[in-house]
Amino acid sequence: MEAAVALTGDARGRAASQPGDGGEKTPPERKVYMDYNATTPLEPEVIQVVTEAMREAWGNPSSPYPTGKKAKDIIDTARDNLAKMIGGKPQDIIFTSGGTESNNLVIHSVVQHFQHTRSAEGDGAMPHLITCTVEHDSIRLPLEHLVKEQVAAVTFVPVSKVSGQVEVEDILAAVRPATCLVTVMLANNETGVIMPIAEISQRIKALNRKRAASGLPVILVHTDAAQALGKRRVDVEVLGVDFLTIVGHKFYGPRIGALYVRGLGELTPLYPMLFGGGQERNFRPGTENTPMIAGLGKAAELVTKNWEAYEAHMRDVRDYLEERLLVNPGIRGDGRPVTLLEDEKPCVPGAWAVLVPAYPGADGPCGARAPAVGPEVLGREGSRPSPVLLSCGIPFDVARNALRLSVGRSTTRAEVDLVVQDLKQAVARLEGPSGARGAS
């Protein structure tokens, strides 16, 4: 789903008077962006290395002359930085265009590997994959396409309506003889809830030892870490996964990505979706995008150095947002805002799902005029609610009026105050003069 553009949080709808127009000058608009789960701005250091690579490393990384070698060195450094960020090995990292390609590449590879290995045995089995009901569309839609084309069978395991997490026992209960992949995101993009990936991996590995004795295919484990990187420590050894998706623009890098593959091409199979000049050891051919890769590497380096400070700041600001919402009951209209991020639920810092009341004639969250704070509107086209919220047990009429507020590294408490004020005013407009209320 597309994120709303950040609008004004103070001087709503008013621009400063132009010189010479004779009008009284008004203060410039103050903009507040609170949709960091959708995308993040580039860090200044990232912009610098991208610019330098464009200017100085324009050569083809496959070429032997100096500018080509410089480009190759930049790519190698970026690969090292990504590996350090996730606790992996540089040789297990390949660069992609982004999270969607990485996720599709995993699914494509596992299905193709199953077909190649099982067809040789002549059993004619169809590959089976397991995921959960709150996955991003870049997982859900490819899997649904496989089912539609009768290429694979897929089980969508529901999440708990209490915690928003997928239960490990439910994942294991869905395993079949032909199961070859479990793919579950590390942190949900709408609720921030963290999934029990390490436990899933541990249990699947134990199960694989038993399956090997019976001649059944190995079950590989993949996690999309887009919403966790830069917000908490992510370590592939702790998680125990075979694949991990990296998305640059979620942690202040450029809009490209990477894929971690444990023992790439040896322990874990990977089948290319593209064929060309042999780059990335033939797993992802195409002349490398050196400037963007340089930026991705710098963004990863910053995460490795500063993730604890990033996490602490975002948690502090998100907790302040929670505090301000809780003392402004008028935002929801029945005494309290609703959030999926209670303290007892493990979640990444930064995101808050706010459910506002439905009013007659209102078109989506807060009516036709949504609060000018740049949130993600979780209701979809035609006011259809977010499938994620419905899966978490939120009633239809409540879920269709959901906003996601997500803070970032530079979000301040003053900006939170502006956002809360906007939400109060938007709800007050819907309630009418007699219904406006809420603590200051």
Coordinates of C-alpha atoms in Angstrom, one line a residue:
M1 CA 0.0 0.0 0.0
E2 CA 1.2 3.5 -0.8
A3 CA 2.1 5.9 2.0
A4 CA 0.5 9.3 2.3
V5 CA 2.8 12.3 1.6
A6 CA 4.0 14.2 4.7
L7 CA 1.9 17.4 5.0
T8 CA 1.9 20.3 7.4
G9 CA 1.7 19.9 11.1
D10 CA 1.4 23.5 12.1
A11 CA 0.5 26.2 9.6
R12 CA -2.1 24.1 7.9
G13 CA -2.7 25.0 4.3
R14 CA -1.0 28.4 4.5
A15 CA 2.1 29.4 2.6
A16 CA 4.3 32.3 3.3
S17 CA 3.4 35.5 1.4
Q18 CA 5.5 36.1 -1.7
P19 CA 7.8 39.1 -1.7
G20 CA 6.2 42.2 -3.2
D21 CA 2.6 40.9 -3.0
G22 CA 1.7 43.4 -0.3
G23 CA 0.3 40.7 2.0
E24 CA 1.4 40.0 5.5
K25 CA 4.0 37.3 5.7
T26 CA 3.1 34.2 7.6
P27 CA 5.6 31.7 9.1
P28 CA 6.6 28.9 6.7
E29 CA 4.9 25.6 7.0
R30 CA 6.3 23.2 9.5
K31 CA 6.4 19.7 8.1
V32 CA 6.2 16.6 10.2
Y33 CA 6.9 13.2 8.6
M34 CA 5.7 10.1 10.5
D35 CA 5.7 7.4 7.9
Y36 CA 9.2 6.0 8.3
N37 CA 8.0 2.4 8.0
A38 CA 7.1 3.2 4.4
T39 CA 10.5 4.8 3.5
T40 CA 13.3 6.8 5.1
P41 CA 15.3 9.7 3.8
L42 CA 19.0 9.2 2.9
E43 CA 21.5 10.0 5.6
P44 CA 23.9 12.8 4.6
E45 CA 26.8 10.3 4.7
V46 CA 24.9 8.0 2.3
I47 CA 24.3 10.9 -0.1
Q48 CA 28.0 11.7 0.0
V49 CA 29.3 8.2 -0.9
V50 CA 26.6 7.9 -3.6
T51 CA 27.8 11.2 -5.1
E52 CA 31.4 10.3 -4.9
A53 CA 30.8 6.9 -6.6
M54 CA 28.9 8.6 -9.4
R55 CA 31.8 11.0 -9.9
E56 CA 34.8 8.8 -9.3
A57 CA 33.7 5.1 -9.8
W58 CA 31.8 5.3 -13.0
G59 CA 33.7 2.5 -14.6
N60 CA 32.3 -1.0 -15.2
P61 CA 33.1 -3.1 -12.1
S62 CA 34.0 -6.0 -14.5
S63 CA 36.7 -4.0 -16.3
P64 CA 40.4 -4.2 -15.4
Y65 CA 41.2 -0.5 -15.8
P66 CA 41.4 1.9 -12.7
T67 CA 37.9 3.2 -12.7
G68 CA 36.5 -0.3 -13.0
K69 CA 38.7 -1.6 -10.2
K70 CA 37.6 1.3 -8.0
A71 CA 34.0 0.4 -8.7
K72 CA 34.7 -3.2 -7.8
D73 CA 36.5 -2.2 -4.6
I74 CA 33.4 -0.1 -3.6
I75 CA 31.1 -3.0 -4.2
D76 CA 33.3 -5.4 -2.1
T77 CA 33.4 -2.9 0.7
A78 CA 29.6 -2.5 0.7
R79 CA 29.2 -6.3 0.7
D80 CA 31.5 -6.5 3.8
N81 CA 29.4 -3.8 5.5
L82 CA 26.2 -5.6 4.9
A83 CA 27.6 -8.8 6.2
K84 CA 28.8 -7.1 9.4
M85 CA 25.4 -5.5 9.9
I86 CA 23.6 -8.9 10.0
G87 CA 26.5 -11.1 11.4
G88 CA 27.0 -13.0 8.2
K89 CA 29.7 -13.7 5.6
P90 CA 30.4 -11.3 2.7
Q91 CA 30.3 -14.2 0.2
D92 CA 26.7 -15.0 1.3
I93 CA 25.4 -11.5 0.2
I94 CA 24.1 -10.7 -3.3
F95 CA 22.8 -7.4 -4.4
T96 CA 19.3 -7.0 -5.8
S97 CA 17.0 -4.2 -6.9
G98 CA 15.1 -4.3 -3.6
G99 CA 13.0 -6.3 -1.2
T100 CA 10.5 -7.4 -3.8
E101 CA 13.1 -8.9 -6.0
S102 CA 14.8 -10.6 -3.0
N103 CA 11.6 -12.1 -1.8
N104 CA 10.6 -13.3 -5.2
L105 CA 14.1 -14.8 -5.8
V106 CA 13.8 -16.9 -2.6
I107 CA 10.4 -18.3 -3.6
H108 CA 11.5 -18.9 -7.2
S109 CA 14.7 -20.6 -6.1
V110 CA 13.1 -23.0 -3.5
V111 CA 10.3 -24.0 -5.9
Q112 CA 12.7 -24.6 -8.7
H113 CA 15.1 -26.6 -6.5
F114 CA 12.2 -28.8 -5.3
Q115 CA 11.1 -29.4 -8.9
H116 CA 14.7 -30.3 -10.0
T117 CA 15.4 -32.6 -7.1
R118 CA 12.0 -34.3 -6.7
S119 CA 11.4 -34.8 -10.4
A120 CA 14.5 -36.9 -10.6
E121 CA 12.9 -39.2 -8.1
G122 CA 9.7 -39.4 -10.1
D123 CA 7.2 -38.9 -7.3
G124 CA 5.4 -36.0 -9.0
A125 CA 4.8 -34.1 -5.7
M126 CA 3.9 -30.4 -5.7
P127 CA 6.1 -28.2 -3.6
H128 CA 4.5 -26.8 -0.4
L129 CA 5.3 -23.5 1.2
I130 CA 4.2 -22.0 4.5
T131 CA 3.8 -18.4 5.4
C132 CA 1.5 -16.3 7.7
T133 CA -1.5 -14.1 7.0
V134 CA 0.2 -10.8 7.7
E135 CA 3.0 -10.9 5.2
H136 CA 3.9 -8.1 2.8
D137 CA 2.5 -8.3 -0.7
S138 CA 5.9 -9.1 -2.1
I139 CA 5.5 -12.5 -0.3
R140 CA 1.8 -13.0 -0.4
L141 CA 1.2 -12.2 -4.1
P142 CA 3.9 -14.5 -5.5
L143 CA 2.7 -17.3 -3.4
E144 CA -0.9 -16.7 -4.5
H145 CA 0.3 -16.7 -8.1
L146 CA 1.9 -20.1 -7.6
V147 CA -1.3 -21.5 -6.2
K148 CA -3.3 -20.0 -9.1
E149 CA -0.9 -21.5 -11.7
Q150 CA -1.0 -24.8 -9.8
V151 CA 2.8 -24.7 -9.4
A152 CA 2.8 -25.0 -5.6
A153 CA 0.6 -25.4 -2.6
V154 CA 0.7 -22.8 0.1
T155 CA -0.5 -22.6 3.7
F156 CA -1.3 -19.2 5.2
V157 CA -1.0 -19.6 8.9
P158 CA -3.1 -17.1 10.9
V159 CA -1.5 -15.0 13.6
S160 CA -2.7 -14.8 17.2
K161 CA -5.5 -12.3 17.8
V162 CA -3.9 -11.6 21.2
S163 CA -0.3 -11.0 20.3
G164 CA -0.3 -10.4 16.5
Q165 CA 2.4 -13.1 16.3
V166 CA 2.4 -16.3 14.3
E167 CA 2.6 -19.3 16.7
V168 CA 5.5 -21.6 16.3
E169 CA 3.3 -24.7 16.9
D170 CA 0.9 -23.5 14.1
I171 CA 3.8 -23.3 11.7
L172 CA 4.9 -26.8 12.6
A173 CA 1.4 -28.2 12.4
A174 CA 1.2 -26.9 8.8
V175 CA 4.3 -28.9 7.7
R176 CA 3.6 -31.6 5.0
P177 CA 5.9 -34.2 3.4
A178 CA 6.4 -31.8 0.4
T179 CA 7.1 -28.7 2.5
C180 CA 10.2 -27.0 1.3
L181 CA 10.0 -23.4 2.6
V182 CA 8.8 -21.4 5.6
T183 CA 8.8 -17.7 5.0
V184 CA 7.8 -15.4 7.9
M185 CA 8.7 -11.7 8.2
L186 CA 10.9 -10.6 11.1
A187 CA 8.8 -7.6 12.1
N188 CA 5.4 -6.6 10.7
N189 CA 5.3 -3.4 8.7
E190 CA 2.0 -2.3 10.1
T191 CA 2.0 -3.4 13.7
G192 CA 5.8 -3.6 14.4
V193 CA 5.2 -7.0 16.1
I194 CA 8.3 -9.2 16.0
M195 CA 7.8 -12.8 14.9
P196 CA 9.6 -15.7 16.7
I197 CA 12.0 -16.5 13.8
A198 CA 14.8 -17.9 15.9
E199 CA 12.5 -20.5 17.5
I200 CA 10.9 -21.3 14.2
S201 CA 14.3 -21.9 12.7
Q202 CA 15.4 -24.0 15.6
R203 CA 12.4 -26.3 15.5
I204 CA 12.6 -26.6 11.7
K205 CA 16.2 -27.7 11.9
A206 CA 15.3 -30.4 14.4
L207 CA 12.5 -31.5 12.2
N208 CA 14.8 -31.6 9.2
R209 CA 17.1 -34.2 10.9
K210 CA 14.1 -36.5 11.1
R211 CA 12.9 -35.8 7.6
A212 CA 16.4 -36.6 6.2
A213 CA 16.1 -40.1 7.6
S214 CA 12.8 -40.5 5.7
G215 CA 14.1 -39.1 2.4
L216 CA 11.9 -36.0 2.7
P217 CA 13.1 -32.6 1.3
V218 CA 14.8 -30.1 3.6
I219 CA 12.7 -27.2 4.8
L220 CA 14.4 -23.9 4.3
V221 CA 13.6 -20.8 6.4
H222 CA 13.4 -17.3 5.1
T223 CA 12.7 -14.0 6.8
D224 CA 12.1 -10.5 5.4
A225 CA 14.0 -8.3 7.7
A226 CA 13.0 -5.0 6.0
Q227 CA 11.2 -3.5 9.1
A228 CA 13.7 -4.7 11.7
L229 CA 17.1 -3.5 10.3
G230 CA 18.2 -0.3 11.8
K231 CA 15.7 -0.5 14.6
R232 CA 17.2 -3.5 16.5
R233 CA 20.1 -5.9 16.3
V234 CA 19.6 -8.5 13.5
D235 CA 22.0 -11.5 13.5
V236 CA 21.6 -14.3 11.1
E237 CA 23.4 -16.7 13.4
V238 CA 20.9 -16.0 16.2
L239 CA 18.0 -16.2 13.9
G240 CA 19.2 -19.4 12.2
V241 CA 17.7 -18.5 8.9
D242 CA 18.8 -19.7 5.4
F243 CA 17.6 -16.6 3.7
L244 CA 17.3 -13.0 4.9
T245 CA 15.9 -10.0 2.9
I246 CA 17.6 -6.6 3.2
V247 CA 15.9 -3.4 2.0
G248 CA 18.0 -0.2 1.9
H249 CA 15.3 2.5 2.0
K250 CA 14.0 1.2 5.3
F251 CA 17.3 2.1 7.1
Y252 CA 18.2 5.4 5.5
G253 CA 19.8 3.9 2.4
P254 CA 19.0 4.0 -1.3
R255 CA 16.2 2.1 -2.9
I256 CA 18.0 -1.1 -3.7
G257 CA 18.4 -4.3 -1.6
A258 CA 20.3 -7.4 -1.0
L259 CA 19.7 -11.1 -0.1
Y260 CA 21.6 -13.1 2.5
V261 CA 21.9 -16.8 1.5
R262 CA 23.6 -19.1 4.1
G263 CA 26.4 -21.0 2.2
L264 CA 25.3 -19.4 -1.1
G265 CA 25.2 -22.0 -3.8
E266 CA 26.7 -24.7 -1.5
L267 CA 24.6 -25.2 1.6
T268 CA 21.6 -23.3 0.3
P269 CA 20.5 -23.4 -3.3
L270 CA 19.8 -20.2 -5.3
Y271 CA 18.5 -20.2 -8.9
P272 CA 18.8 -17.0 -10.9
M273 CA 15.7 -15.3 -12.4
L274 CA 17.8 -13.4 -14.8
F275 CA 20.6 -14.4 -17.2
G276 CA 23.3 -12.2 -18.6
G277 CA 26.8 -11.2 -18.0
G278 CA 27.6 -13.3 -15.0
Q279 CA 27.7 -10.6 -12.3
E280 CA 27.1 -11.6 -8.7
R281 CA 28.5 -15.1 -9.5
N282 CA 25.7 -15.5 -12.0
F283 CA 23.1 -15.5 -9.3
R284 CA 22.0 -11.9 -10.1
P285 CA 23.6 -10.9 -13.4
G286 CA 23.5 -7.3 -14.7
T287 CA 26.1 -4.5 -14.5
E288 CA 26.2 -3.5 -10.9
N289 CA 24.7 -0.2 -9.8
T290 CA 27.8 1.0 -8.1
P291 CA 26.6 4.3 -6.6
M292 CA 23.5 2.8 -5.0
I293 CA 25.5 -0.2 -3.7
A294 CA 28.0 2.2 -2.2
G295 CA 25.1 4.0 -0.5
L296 CA 23.6 0.8 0.8
G297 CA 27.0 -0.2 2.2
K298 CA 27.4 3.1 4.0
A299 CA 23.8 2.9 5.4
A300 CA 24.7 -0.6 6.7
E301 CA 27.9 0.7 8.2
L302 CA 26.0 3.4 10.1
V303 CA 23.5 0.8 11.4
T304 CA 26.4 -1.4 12.7
K305 CA 27.9 1.5 14.5
N306 CA 24.8 3.2 15.9
W307 CA 21.9 0.7 16.1
E308 CA 21.7 0.9 19.9
A309 CA 21.4 4.7 19.8
Y310 CA 18.9 4.5 17.0
E311 CA 16.8 2.0 18.9
A312 CA 16.9 3.9 22.1
H313 CA 15.8 7.2 20.5
M314 CA 13.0 5.7 18.5
R315 CA 11.7 3.8 21.5
D316 CA 11.7 7.0 23.6
V317 CA 9.8 9.0 21.0
R318 CA 7.4 6.2 20.3
D319 CA 6.7 5.8 24.1
Y320 CA 6.1 9.5 24.3
L321 CA 3.6 9.2 21.4
E322 CA 1.9 6.5 23.3
E323 CA 1.8 8.7 26.4
R324 CA 0.3 11.6 24.5
L325 CA -2.3 9.5 22.8
L326 CA -3.4 7.9 26.1
V327 CA -4.1 11.3 27.7
N328 CA -6.1 12.4 24.7
P329 CA -9.1 10.0 24.7
G330 CA -10.9 12.1 22.1
I331 CA -8.6 10.8 19.4
R332 CA -10.6 7.5 19.4
G333 CA -13.8 8.7 21.0
D334 CA -14.5 6.0 23.5
G335 CA -11.8 6.7 26.2
R336 CA -8.6 5.3 24.7
P337 CA -6.8 4.9 21.5
V338 CA -6.3 1.3 20.4
T339 CA -2.8 0.0 19.6
L340 CA -1.4 -3.4 18.7
L341 CA 1.8 -2.5 20.4
E342 CA 1.3 -3.2 24.1
D343 CA 4.3 -3.4 26.3
E344 CA 4.1 -7.2 26.7
K345 CA 4.2 -7.8 23.0
P346 CA 7.7 -7.9 21.4
C347 CA 7.9 -5.2 18.8
V348 CA 10.4 -2.9 17.0
P349 CA 10.4 0.7 18.2
G350 CA 8.8 3.3 16.1
A351 CA 5.4 2.1 14.9
W352 CA 1.9 2.7 16.4
A353 CA -1.4 1.7 14.9
V354 CA -4.0 4.2 15.8
L355 CA -7.7 3.3 15.3
V356 CA -10.0 6.3 15.1
P357 CA -13.8 6.1 15.3
A358 CA -16.1 5.7 12.3
Y359 CA -18.5 8.6 11.7
P360 CA -21.5 8.8 9.3
G361 CA -20.2 10.1 6.0
A362 CA -16.6 9.8 6.9
D363 CA -14.4 8.5 4.0
G364 CA -11.6 6.6 5.6
P365 CA -9.6 7.5 8.7
C366 CA -10.7 10.9 10.2
G367 CA -13.0 11.5 7.2
A368 CA -12.2 13.1 3.9
R369 CA -9.7 15.4 5.5
A370 CA -7.1 13.1 7.2
P371 CA -4.8 14.6 9.8
A372 CA -2.0 16.5 8.1
V373 CA 0.8 14.5 9.6
G374 CA 1.8 12.1 6.8
P375 CA 0.7 8.8 8.3
E376 CA 0.1 5.5 6.5
V377 CA -3.6 5.1 6.0
L378 CA -4.1 1.4 6.6
G379 CA -7.6 1.2 5.0
R380 CA -7.3 0.3 1.4
E381 CA -9.1 1.5 -1.8
G382 CA -12.9 1.6 -1.3
S383 CA -12.3 1.9 2.5
R384 CA -11.4 -1.8 2.7
P385 CA -9.5 -2.4 5.9
S386 CA -6.0 -3.6 6.1
P387 CA -5.9 -7.5 5.9
V388 CA -3.1 -7.3 8.6
L389 CA -5.4 -5.6 11.1
L390 CA -8.3 -7.9 10.3
S391 CA -6.0 -10.9 10.8
C392 CA -5.1 -9.5 14.2
G393 CA -8.7 -9.6 15.3
I394 CA -9.6 -5.9 14.8
P395 CA -13.3 -5.5 13.9
F396 CA -14.0 -4.5 10.3
D397 CA -15.5 -1.1 11.1
V398 CA -12.7 -0.2 13.4
A399 CA -9.9 -1.5 11.1
R400 CA -11.1 0.6 8.2
N401 CA -10.3 3.7 10.2
A402 CA -6.7 2.9 11.0
L403 CA -3.6 5.1 10.8
R404 CA -0.1 3.9 11.2
L405 CA 2.3 6.5 12.8
S406 CA 5.9 5.5 12.5
V407 CA 8.8 7.6 14.0
G408 CA 12.4 7.8 12.9
R409 CA 15.9 8.7 13.9
S410 CA 15.2 12.5 13.9
T411 CA 11.6 12.6 15.2
T412 CA 11.2 14.9 18.2
R413 CA 8.8 15.1 21.0
A414 CA 7.7 18.5 19.7
E415 CA 6.7 16.9 16.4
V416 CA 4.7 14.2 18.3
D417 CA 2.8 17.0 20.0
L418 CA 1.9 18.5 16.6
V419 CA 0.7 15.2 15.3
V420 CA -1.5 14.5 18.4
Q421 CA -2.9 18.0 18.1
D422 CA -3.8 17.4 14.4
L423 CA -5.4 14.1 15.3
K424 CA -7.5 15.8 18.0
Q425 CA -8.7 18.5 15.6
A426 CA -9.5 16.0 12.8
V427 CA -11.7 13.9 15.1
A428 CA -13.3 17.1 16.6
R429 CA -14.3 18.1 13.1
L430 CA -16.1 14.8 12.6
E431 CA -17.8 14.9 15.9
G432 CA -19.0 18.4 15.5
P433 CA -18.9 21.3 17.9
S434 CA -20.8 19.5 20.7
G435 CA -18.5 16.4 20.5
A436 CA -15.1 17.9 20.5
R437 CA -13.3 16.8 23.6
G438 CA -10.0 15.4 24.8
A439 CA -7.4 16.3 27.4
S440 CA -4.7 18.8 26.6

